Amino acid sequence: MIVADKKPIEEIIETVKPYDRILVLGCNECVTVCEAGGKKEVEVLASALRMHFIQQGSKKNFDERTLERQCDHEYLEEIRDIMDNYDAVLSLACGVGVQFMAEKYHTTPLIPGVNTCFLGATEKRGLWTERCQACGSCVLAHTAGICPISRCAKRVMNGPCGGSTGGKCEINKDVDCAWQLIIDRLRDLDRMDEYEIVTPIKDWSTERAGGPRTVAREDVQV
Amino acid sequence: MSMNTPSKLEKVFKSGHIAVTSECGPPRGSDPEAVTSKGAMIKDHVDAVNITDNQTAMTRMSSLAACIHLKQMGLEPILQMVTRDRNRVALQSDILGAASFDINNVLCLSGDHQSFGDCAQGQNVHDLDSMQLVQTVRHMRDEGKFLGGDDIKRPPNMFVGAAANPFADPFEIRVPRLAKKIACGAEFIQTQCIYNIAKFEEWMRRVRERGLHEKVFIMAGMTPMKSAPMAKFMKNRVPGMDVPDEIIDRLAGVEKKKQAQEGIDICVEHIQRLKEVEGIAGFHVMAIEWEEKVPEIVERSGLYPRPEV
Ligand code: SF4
Ligand code: SF4
């Protein structure tokens, strides 16, 4: 899933300042799972903002709503009839949802309420970690199912580098060395001989480097 | 003797001598004196000298520029290149630039992560990794082609090296990893600083078991300790460094102002011991900001005078 984190409230206060009628809009997908932008977080944020501006003596209206998804035309249409009531939308969706909203409601100012961080998973409650950088050409078959692009600080394709110590990455003792994990799993899979296969220079054109990407599938287009 | 390149370092190895290299870190400024004065200190005591490439991710004068300064004073530079800061366009371009000054040696590295340096907020590149950079230089030299496939007019003619850290984890892949670098085309290897002699000898035993010492020239990395605190720092803070307690204890056992000399003595003893190890083709003496001590170490280790080749 897409993992996001809450933005500092001070930053949100600054960005909503110019507006009086604000819709705080959550999303029921990834950001709900990572507890950054679901119904619950919308409630908490909206009341914190109300409280702040009441104390400041300024009259602002914060309404709450959470959509099934903000990255989907269908669900975004559900709020068309109420959009005229607002000067701005504070969206707690990921960067994709915020932008999709902006495209749909072209003349309504959009404010992101979360920082979109990475593609990852819930390690345990309150801890999310990165697993994929969407390189567009997955190599997991050759790396024992562990991604060296998202999980190695230098995205070394033939690792580990000389900084790997006691299973940890040179950048931080709290970060696992991806290549230690790869080697441990190769060993457990009884495939250590594959370690010596040199991974050739990667074609990064399917990654960010190639510019904005599109997946176009004629077979499923209607 | 069949030479692949005009490299003096290659010639020293292939004439059967134990080679000696050292290292110069370029300055954090543009004064060429800072490079040339270091070069002058070690000129007669080494066969070639590495020029580091923004080591520990601290922004410095470019390795290539410093190599040119040393080349112009008659030294044999080894251009260090890290894959952290440049993509394949820039790397190939700098390889050609170096070749245009007849810089005949390159050492391919991934480089310390930028979070260690003065630009922790910067991007890193890592378009290639260090093994792929070895492949790239060999491809440019041997095929005379760019990675993109076009012909190179006057291809670079460089002797290609890589680093090996016998002490990083996991230990079991440290020799396979060397084999991989050789398969990519590495012709010489410089190791991480060696303090744990027993572990290094075990690594060398495994290297010989696979006959790898016959496929690549292995240079043992030696760095004299200046003091007991430096030894502790290296042990605890430098990733991939293995400093046994006995080294720290030995340094701490002498009075403060004699610790530097003790560090040099340890270094000389280690070189003398490792000279006897089969498969060691040379020593890479890295006296970090202590270049003036290189001549003493080389002389006392019985590696002076350097051969005329
Ligand atoms: S190899 Fe690419 S697609 Fe596969 S997990 Fe890693 S970044 Fe994602
Ligand atoms: S220590 Fe491991 S994870 Fe960290 S940069 Fe090196 S190879 Fe990658």
Coordinates of C-alpha atoms and ligand atoms in Angstrom, one line a residue:
Chain A
M1 CA 0.0 0.0 0.0
I2 CA 0.9 3.7 -0.1
V3 CA 2.2 4.8 3.3
A4 CA 1.7 8.3 4.4
D5 CA 2.4 10.2 7.5
K6 CA 0.6 13.1 9.2
K7 CA 1.8 16.6 8.4
P8 CA 2.7 18.8 11.3
I9 CA -0.4 20.7 12.5
E10 CA 1.5 24.0 12.4
E11 CA 2.0 23.5 8.6
I12 CA -1.6 22.7 8.1
I13 CA -2.7 25.7 10.1
E14 CA -0.6 28.0 7.9
T15 CA -2.0 26.5 4.7
V16 CA -5.7 26.7 5.7
K17 CA -5.4 30.2 7.0
P18 CA -6.7 32.0 3.9
Y19 CA -9.9 30.0 3.8
D20 CA -13.1 30.1 5.9
R21 CA -15.1 27.1 4.7
I22 CA -13.0 24.0 4.5
L23 CA -13.8 20.4 3.8
V24 CA -11.5 17.9 5.5
L25 CA -11.6 15.0 3.2
G26 CA -10.4 11.5 4.2
C27 CA -9.8 8.4 2.2
N28 CA -10.9 4.9 3.2
E29 CA -8.0 3.1 1.5
C30 CA -4.2 3.0 2.2
V31 CA -4.1 6.1 4.4
T32 CA -6.8 4.6 6.6
V33 CA -4.7 1.5 7.1
C34 CA -1.6 3.5 7.9
E35 CA -3.7 5.7 10.3
A36 CA -2.8 9.0 8.6
G37 CA -5.9 10.0 6.6
G38 CA -8.9 7.8 7.4
K39 CA -12.2 8.8 9.0
K40 CA -10.7 8.8 12.5
E41 CA -7.8 11.1 11.5
V42 CA -10.2 13.4 9.7
E43 CA -12.2 13.7 13.0
V44 CA -9.1 14.3 15.1
L45 CA -7.6 16.9 12.7
A46 CA -10.9 18.8 12.1
S47 CA -11.5 19.2 15.8
A48 CA -7.9 20.3 16.5
L49 CA -8.3 22.9 13.8
R50 CA -11.6 24.1 15.0
M51 CA -10.2 24.4 18.5
H52 CA -7.2 26.3 17.3
F53 CA -9.1 28.8 15.3
I54 CA -11.7 29.4 18.0
Q55 CA -8.9 30.2 20.4
Q56 CA -7.6 32.6 17.8
G57 CA -11.0 34.2 17.6
S58 CA -11.4 33.4 13.9
K59 CA -14.6 31.9 12.5
K60 CA -13.9 29.0 10.3
N61 CA -15.9 26.1 9.4
F62 CA -14.4 22.6 9.1
D63 CA -16.7 19.9 7.7
E64 CA -15.7 16.2 7.6
R65 CA -16.2 13.6 5.0
T66 CA -14.4 10.4 4.0
L67 CA -14.6 8.9 0.6
E68 CA -14.1 5.2 -0.3
R69 CA -11.2 6.3 -2.5
Q70 CA -9.9 9.6 -3.7
C71 CA -8.0 8.1 -6.6
D72 CA -11.2 7.1 -8.4
H73 CA -13.6 9.3 -10.5
E74 CA -16.6 7.4 -9.3
Y75 CA -16.2 8.2 -5.6
L76 CA -15.0 11.8 -6.2
E77 CA -18.3 12.4 -8.0
E78 CA -20.2 11.8 -4.7
I79 CA -19.2 15.2 -3.4
R80 CA -19.9 17.3 -6.5
D81 CA -23.2 18.6 -5.1
I82 CA -21.6 19.9 -1.9
M83 CA -18.4 21.4 -3.4
D84 CA -19.9 24.8 -3.8
N85 CA -20.1 25.1 0.0
Y86 CA -16.3 25.2 0.4
D87 CA -13.4 27.6 -0.3
A88 CA -10.9 24.8 0.0
V89 CA -10.5 21.1 0.5
L90 CA -7.9 19.7 3.0
S91 CA -7.4 16.3 1.6
L92 CA -5.9 13.5 3.8
A93 CA -5.5 11.2 0.8
C94 CA -2.1 10.3 -0.6
G95 CA -0.5 12.5 -3.3
V96 CA -2.4 10.6 -5.9
G97 CA -5.8 11.3 -4.3
V98 CA -5.0 15.0 -3.7
Q99 CA -4.1 15.4 -7.4
F100 CA -7.1 13.5 -8.7
M101 CA -9.3 15.8 -6.6
A102 CA -7.5 18.8 -8.0
E103 CA -8.1 17.6 -11.5
K104 CA -11.7 16.9 -10.9
Y105 CA -12.5 20.2 -9.0
H106 CA -10.4 22.5 -11.1
T107 CA -11.3 25.7 -9.4
T108 CA -11.3 24.6 -5.7
P109 CA -8.0 25.1 -3.9
L110 CA -6.6 21.8 -2.6
I111 CA -4.3 21.4 0.5
P112 CA -2.5 18.1 1.3
G113 CA -2.9 17.1 4.9
V114 CA -0.4 14.2 4.8
N115 CA 3.1 13.5 3.6
T116 CA 3.0 10.6 1.2
C117 CA 6.1 8.5 2.0
F118 CA 6.5 5.2 0.2
L119 CA 5.1 1.9 -0.9
G120 CA 5.3 -0.3 2.1
A121 CA 3.6 -2.5 4.7
T122 CA 2.5 -2.5 8.3
E123 CA 5.3 -4.1 10.2
K124 CA 3.3 -3.8 13.4
R125 CA 0.8 -1.3 14.7
G126 CA 2.4 2.1 14.4
L127 CA 5.4 1.0 12.3
W128 CA 5.4 1.0 8.5
T129 CA 8.4 0.2 6.3
E130 CA 9.2 0.6 2.7
R131 CA 9.2 -2.4 0.3
C132 CA 9.1 -1.1 -3.3
Q133 CA 10.0 1.9 -5.3
A134 CA 7.9 0.9 -8.3
C135 CA 10.9 0.6 -10.6
G136 CA 8.7 -0.8 -13.4
S137 CA 10.8 -3.9 -13.9
C138 CA 10.7 -6.1 -10.9
V139 CA 13.8 -8.1 -10.1
L140 CA 12.5 -9.9 -7.0
A141 CA 12.8 -13.3 -8.8
H142 CA 16.6 -12.9 -8.7
T143 CA 17.0 -11.4 -5.3
A144 CA 15.3 -14.0 -3.1
G145 CA 12.2 -11.9 -2.9
I146 CA 13.8 -8.9 -1.2
C147 CA 14.0 -5.6 -3.1
P148 CA 17.5 -4.1 -3.3
I149 CA 16.2 -1.0 -4.9
S150 CA 13.9 0.1 -2.1
R151 CA 15.7 -1.5 0.8
C152 CA 19.3 -0.9 0.1
A153 CA 20.4 2.7 0.8
K154 CA 22.6 2.6 -2.3
R155 CA 20.3 0.4 -4.4
V156 CA 23.3 -1.8 -5.0
M157 CA 22.3 -4.5 -7.5
N158 CA 25.3 -6.7 -6.7
G159 CA 25.6 -6.3 -3.0
P160 CA 26.3 -6.0 -0.2
C161 CA 28.6 -3.0 -0.1
G162 CA 31.6 -2.9 2.2
G163 CA 29.6 -1.1 4.9
S164 CA 27.3 -4.0 5.9
T165 CA 27.9 -4.8 9.5
G166 CA 26.2 -7.4 11.7
G167 CA 23.2 -7.5 9.4
K168 CA 22.7 -3.8 9.5
C169 CA 23.1 -1.0 6.9
E170 CA 26.0 1.4 7.1
I171 CA 23.6 4.4 7.3
N172 CA 21.9 3.3 10.5
K173 CA 22.1 0.5 13.0
D174 CA 18.3 0.3 13.0
V175 CA 18.1 -0.4 9.3
D176 CA 18.5 -4.0 8.1
C177 CA 21.0 -4.5 5.3
A178 CA 18.9 -5.6 2.3
W179 CA 21.8 -7.7 1.0
Q180 CA 22.2 -9.5 4.3
L181 CA 18.5 -10.4 4.1
I182 CA 18.9 -11.5 0.5
I183 CA 21.9 -13.7 1.3
D184 CA 20.1 -15.2 4.4
R185 CA 17.1 -16.1 2.3
L186 CA 19.2 -17.4 -0.6
R187 CA 20.9 -19.7 1.9
D188 CA 17.6 -20.9 3.3
L189 CA 16.3 -21.5 -0.2
D190 CA 19.5 -23.5 -0.9
R191 CA 20.2 -21.2 -3.8
M192 CA 23.5 -19.6 -2.6
D193 CA 25.2 -20.5 -5.9
E194 CA 23.0 -17.9 -7.6
Y195 CA 24.8 -15.2 -5.5
E196 CA 27.7 -15.2 -8.0
I197 CA 25.5 -14.4 -11.0
V198 CA 26.3 -10.8 -11.9
T199 CA 23.2 -8.6 -12.2
P200 CA 23.7 -6.6 -15.4
I201 CA 23.3 -2.8 -15.6
K202 CA 19.7 -1.9 -15.0
D203 CA 17.4 -0.3 -17.5
W204 CA 16.1 2.6 -15.4
S205 CA 13.9 4.0 -18.1
T206 CA 10.9 2.1 -16.6
E207 CA 11.6 3.9 -13.3
R208 CA 11.2 7.6 -12.4
A209 CA 14.2 8.4 -14.7
G210 CA 12.1 7.7 -17.8
G211 CA 9.6 10.5 -17.0
P212 CA 6.0 10.2 -15.9
R213 CA 4.8 6.7 -16.6
T214 CA 1.6 5.3 -18.0
V215 CA 0.3 1.8 -18.1
A216 CA -2.0 1.4 -21.1
R217 CA -3.8 -2.0 -21.4
E218 CA -5.8 -2.3 -24.6
D219 CA -7.1 -5.7 -23.5
V220 CA -9.0 -4.2 -20.6
Q221 CA -10.0 -0.8 -22.1
V222 CA -13.6 -0.2 -22.9
Chain B
M1 CA 55.0 -10.3 -20.0
S2 CA 51.7 -9.4 -21.6
M3 CA 50.4 -6.0 -20.6
N4 CA 46.8 -4.9 -21.0
T5 CA 47.4 -1.3 -20.5
P6 CA 50.3 1.3 -20.2
S7 CA 49.7 1.4 -16.4
K8 CA 52.9 1.5 -14.4
L9 CA 51.1 -0.3 -11.6
E10 CA 50.2 -3.2 -13.9
K11 CA 53.9 -3.4 -14.9
V12 CA 55.1 -3.5 -11.4
F13 CA 52.8 -6.4 -10.6
K14 CA 53.6 -8.2 -13.8
S15 CA 57.4 -7.8 -13.3
G16 CA 56.9 -9.8 -10.1
H17 CA 57.4 -7.0 -7.6
I18 CA 55.4 -6.4 -4.5
A19 CA 53.6 -3.2 -5.4
V20 CA 53.1 -0.2 -3.1
T21 CA 50.4 2.4 -3.5
S22 CA 49.2 5.1 -1.2
E23 CA 46.4 7.6 -1.1
C24 CA 45.9 11.3 -1.3
G25 CA 42.6 12.9 -0.3
P26 CA 42.0 16.1 -2.3
P27 CA 41.5 19.3 -0.3
R28 CA 38.3 21.0 0.6
G29 CA 39.3 23.9 -1.5
S30 CA 40.9 24.7 -4.8
D31 CA 44.5 25.1 -3.8
P32 CA 46.6 22.8 -6.0
E33 CA 49.4 23.0 -3.5
A34 CA 47.4 20.9 -1.1
V35 CA 47.5 18.0 -3.6
T36 CA 51.0 18.5 -4.9
S37 CA 52.6 18.8 -1.5
K38 CA 51.1 15.5 -0.5
G39 CA 52.3 14.0 -3.8
A40 CA 55.8 15.3 -3.2
M41 CA 56.0 13.6 0.2
I42 CA 55.3 10.1 -1.1
K43 CA 56.5 10.4 -4.7
D44 CA 59.6 8.2 -4.4
H45 CA 58.1 5.6 -2.1
V46 CA 55.1 4.4 -4.0
D47 CA 54.3 3.0 -7.5
A48 CA 51.0 4.7 -7.8
V49 CA 48.7 6.8 -5.7
N50 CA 44.9 6.7 -5.2
I51 CA 43.0 9.9 -5.3
T52 CA 39.9 9.6 -3.4
D53 CA 36.5 10.7 -4.8
N54 CA 34.7 12.9 -2.2
Q55 CA 35.4 10.3 0.5
T56 CA 33.0 10.0 3.3
A57 CA 30.7 12.0 1.1
M58 CA 32.4 15.3 2.0
T59 CA 32.5 17.7 -0.9
R60 CA 36.1 18.2 -2.1
M61 CA 38.2 19.0 -5.1
S62 CA 37.4 16.5 -7.8
S63 CA 39.4 13.4 -8.0
L64 CA 40.0 13.8 -11.7
A65 CA 41.5 17.3 -11.3
A66 CA 43.7 16.2 -8.4
C67 CA 44.9 13.2 -10.5
I68 CA 45.9 15.6 -13.3
H69 CA 48.0 17.6 -10.8
L70 CA 49.8 14.5 -9.7
K71 CA 50.2 13.2 -13.2
Q72 CA 51.9 16.5 -14.2
M73 CA 54.4 16.1 -11.4
G74 CA 55.3 12.6 -12.6
L75 CA 53.3 10.4 -10.3
E76 CA 51.1 7.6 -11.4
P77 CA 47.6 8.3 -10.3
I78 CA 44.8 5.9 -9.6
L79 CA 41.5 7.6 -10.2
Q80 CA 38.9 6.6 -7.6
M81 CA 35.4 6.8 -8.9
V82 CA 32.2 6.3 -6.8
T83 CA 28.8 5.6 -8.3
R84 CA 27.1 7.7 -5.7
D85 CA 27.3 11.1 -7.5
R86 CA 27.3 10.4 -11.2
N87 CA 25.1 8.5 -13.6
R88 CA 26.5 6.5 -16.5
V89 CA 26.7 9.5 -18.8
A90 CA 28.9 11.4 -16.3
L91 CA 31.0 8.4 -15.4
Q92 CA 31.8 7.5 -19.0
S93 CA 32.5 11.1 -19.7
D94 CA 35.0 11.4 -16.8
I95 CA 36.7 8.1 -17.8
L96 CA 37.3 9.7 -21.2
G97 CA 38.5 12.9 -19.6
A98 CA 41.0 10.9 -17.4
A99 CA 42.1 8.9 -20.4
S100 CA 42.8 12.1 -22.3
F101 CA 45.4 12.9 -19.6
D102 CA 46.7 9.3 -19.8
I103 CA 45.6 8.5 -16.4
N104 CA 46.0 4.7 -16.6
N105 CA 44.4 3.4 -13.5
V106 CA 40.9 3.5 -12.0
L107 CA 39.4 2.1 -8.8
C108 CA 35.6 1.5 -8.9
L109 CA 33.6 2.0 -5.7
S110 CA 30.1 2.6 -4.6
G111 CA 31.1 5.3 -2.1
D112 CA 29.9 6.1 1.4
H113 CA 26.3 7.1 1.7
Q114 CA 25.8 10.8 1.5
S115 CA 24.3 10.9 5.0
F116 CA 27.9 10.7 6.3
G117 CA 29.0 13.9 4.6
D118 CA 28.2 17.6 4.3
C119 CA 25.3 17.1 1.8
A120 CA 23.1 14.7 3.7
Q121 CA 20.0 16.3 2.1
G122 CA 21.3 15.7 -1.4
Q123 CA 20.2 13.0 -3.9
N124 CA 22.3 9.9 -4.6
V125 CA 22.5 8.5 -8.0
H126 CA 23.6 4.8 -8.0
D127 CA 22.7 4.4 -11.6
L128 CA 25.4 1.7 -11.7
D129 CA 26.9 -0.2 -8.8
S130 CA 30.7 -0.6 -8.3
M131 CA 30.8 -4.0 -10.1
Q132 CA 28.9 -2.6 -13.0
L133 CA 31.3 0.3 -13.1
V134 CA 34.2 -2.2 -13.4
Q135 CA 32.3 -3.8 -16.3
T136 CA 31.8 -0.4 -17.9
V137 CA 35.5 0.6 -17.9
R138 CA 36.4 -2.9 -19.2
H139 CA 33.8 -2.6 -21.9
M140 CA 35.0 0.9 -23.0
R141 CA 38.6 -0.3 -23.0
D142 CA 38.3 -3.8 -24.5
E143 CA 35.4 -3.3 -26.9
G144 CA 36.2 0.3 -27.6
K145 CA 32.5 1.1 -27.2
F146 CA 30.3 3.2 -25.1
L147 CA 27.6 1.5 -23.0
G148 CA 25.1 2.8 -25.6
G149 CA 26.9 0.8 -28.3
D150 CA 28.7 3.5 -30.3
D151 CA 32.4 3.3 -31.0
I152 CA 34.8 5.4 -29.0
K153 CA 37.6 7.2 -30.8
R154 CA 40.7 6.4 -28.8
P155 CA 39.2 4.3 -26.1
P156 CA 40.4 4.6 -22.5
N157 CA 43.3 2.3 -21.7
M158 CA 42.9 1.8 -18.0
F159 CA 44.0 -0.8 -15.5
V160 CA 40.9 -1.5 -13.5
G161 CA 40.7 -2.0 -9.8
A162 CA 38.0 -2.6 -7.2
A163 CA 37.9 -2.7 -3.4
A164 CA 37.3 -5.7 -1.2
N165 CA 36.3 -5.6 2.4
P166 CA 37.2 -9.0 4.0
F167 CA 35.7 -7.8 7.2
A168 CA 32.2 -6.7 6.2
D169 CA 29.3 -9.0 6.8
P170 CA 28.2 -11.6 5.9
F171 CA 31.7 -13.2 6.0
E172 CA 30.7 -16.3 4.0
I173 CA 30.1 -14.2 0.8
R174 CA 33.3 -12.1 1.1
V175 CA 35.2 -14.5 -1.2
P176 CA 32.3 -15.2 -3.6
R177 CA 32.0 -11.4 -3.8
L178 CA 35.7 -11.1 -4.8
A179 CA 35.1 -13.8 -7.5
K180 CA 32.2 -11.7 -8.8
K181 CA 34.4 -8.6 -9.1
I182 CA 37.0 -10.6 -10.9
A183 CA 34.3 -11.9 -13.2
C184 CA 33.3 -8.3 -13.9
G185 CA 36.8 -7.5 -15.0
A186 CA 38.7 -6.3 -11.9
E187 CA 42.4 -6.7 -12.4
F188 CA 43.6 -5.4 -9.1
I189 CA 42.0 -5.3 -5.6
Q190 CA 42.7 -3.0 -2.7
T191 CA 41.3 -4.2 0.6
Q192 CA 39.8 -2.4 3.5
C193 CA 42.3 -1.5 6.2
I194 CA 43.5 -4.7 7.9
Y195 CA 43.9 -4.9 11.6
N196 CA 42.5 -8.3 12.3
I197 CA 45.3 -10.3 10.8
A198 CA 43.9 -13.7 11.6
K199 CA 40.6 -13.0 10.0
F200 CA 42.4 -11.6 6.9
E201 CA 44.6 -14.6 6.6
E202 CA 41.5 -16.8 6.8
W203 CA 40.0 -14.8 4.0
M204 CA 43.2 -15.2 1.9
R205 CA 43.2 -18.9 2.6
R206 CA 39.7 -19.1 1.1
V207 CA 40.8 -16.8 -1.8
R208 CA 43.7 -19.2 -2.6
E209 CA 41.4 -22.2 -2.2
R210 CA 39.5 -20.9 -5.2
G211 CA 42.6 -19.8 -7.1
L212 CA 41.5 -16.2 -7.1
H213 CA 44.9 -14.9 -6.2
E214 CA 46.1 -16.0 -9.6
K215 CA 43.4 -14.1 -11.4
V216 CA 43.8 -10.7 -9.7
F217 CA 46.5 -8.7 -7.9
I218 CA 45.5 -8.3 -4.3
M219 CA 46.9 -5.4 -2.4
A220 CA 46.5 -5.4 1.4
G221 CA 45.2 -2.2 2.8
M222 CA 47.2 -0.8 5.7
T223 CA 46.4 2.3 7.8
P224 CA 48.6 3.2 10.8
M225 CA 46.7 4.2 13.9
K226 CA 47.7 7.6 15.3
S227 CA 46.3 7.0 18.8
A228 CA 44.2 4.7 21.0
P229 CA 41.2 7.0 20.6
M230 CA 41.5 6.8 16.8
A231 CA 41.6 3.0 17.1
K232 CA 38.4 3.0 19.2
F233 CA 36.7 5.4 16.8
M234 CA 37.5 3.1 13.9
K235 CA 36.3 0.1 15.8
N236 CA 33.0 1.6 16.9
R237 CA 32.1 4.2 14.3
V238 CA 33.5 3.2 10.9
P239 CA 31.2 0.7 9.1
G240 CA 32.8 -2.5 8.0
M241 CA 36.0 -1.9 10.1
D242 CA 37.4 -4.7 12.3
V243 CA 39.8 -3.5 15.0
P244 CA 40.6 -6.2 17.5
D245 CA 40.9 -5.1 21.2
E246 CA 44.5 -6.2 21.3
I247 CA 45.4 -3.3 18.9
I248 CA 43.5 -0.8 21.1
D249 CA 45.1 -2.2 24.2
R250 CA 48.6 -2.1 22.8
L251 CA 48.2 1.6 21.8
A252 CA 46.6 2.5 25.1
G253 CA 49.5 0.7 26.9
V254 CA 52.0 3.3 25.9
E255 CA 52.1 6.9 26.9
K256 CA 50.1 9.3 24.8
K257 CA 52.9 11.0 22.9
K258 CA 54.3 7.6 21.9
Q259 CA 51.1 6.2 20.6
A260 CA 51.6 7.4 17.1
Q261 CA 55.0 5.7 16.9
E262 CA 53.4 2.6 18.3
G263 CA 50.8 2.8 15.5
I264 CA 53.5 3.0 12.9
D265 CA 55.3 0.0 14.5
I266 CA 52.2 -2.1 14.4
C267 CA 51.6 -1.2 10.8
V268 CA 55.2 -2.2 9.8
E269 CA 54.9 -5.5 11.7
H270 CA 51.7 -6.3 9.9
I271 CA 53.2 -5.6 6.5
Q272 CA 56.1 -7.8 7.3
R273 CA 53.9 -10.6 8.4
L274 CA 51.6 -10.2 5.4
K275 CA 54.5 -10.1 3.0
E276 CA 54.8 -13.8 3.7
V277 CA 51.2 -14.6 2.8
E278 CA 50.9 -16.3 -0.6
G279 CA 48.7 -14.3 -2.9
I280 CA 49.5 -10.8 -1.5
A281 CA 50.7 -8.8 -4.5
G282 CA 51.2 -5.5 -2.8
F283 CA 50.4 -3.0 -0.1
H284 CA 48.1 -0.1 -0.2
V285 CA 49.3 2.3 2.6
M286 CA 46.6 4.7 3.5
A287 CA 48.0 7.2 6.0
I288 CA 45.1 9.5 6.2
E289 CA 46.2 13.1 6.6
W290 CA 49.5 11.6 7.7
E291 CA 51.2 11.2 4.3
E292 CA 54.6 12.2 5.6
K293 CA 54.8 8.9 7.4
V294 CA 54.4 6.8 4.3
P295 CA 58.2 6.8 3.5
E296 CA 59.1 5.6 6.9
I297 CA 56.5 2.8 6.7
V298 CA 57.6 1.7 3.3
E299 CA 61.3 1.8 4.2
R300 CA 61.0 0.0 7.4
S301 CA 58.8 -2.7 5.8
G302 CA 61.6 -3.5 3.4
L303 CA 59.7 -2.2 0.4
Y304 CA 62.2 0.5 -0.6
P305 CA 63.6 1.4 -3.0
R306 CA 60.7 1.0 -5.5
P307 CA 61.6 -0.8 -8.6
E308 CA 62.3 0.9 -11.9
V309 CA 59.9 -0.5 -14.5
Ligands
SF4_1 S1 12.4 -4.6 -7.9 FE1 11.2 -2.7 -8.6 S2 9.1 -3.4 -8.7 FE2 10.2 -5.0 -7.6 S3 9.9 -4.5 -5.5 FE3 11.8 -3.5 -6.1 S4 11.3 -1.5 -6.8 FE4 9.4 -2.7 -6.6
SF4_2 S1 24.9 -1.9 4.0 FE1 23.6 -3.2 2.8 S2 21.7 -2.0 2.6 FE2 23.2 -0.6 3.3 S3 24.0 0.3 1.5 FE3 25.3 -1.4 1.9 S4 24.5 -3.1 0.8 FE4 22.9 -1.5 0.8

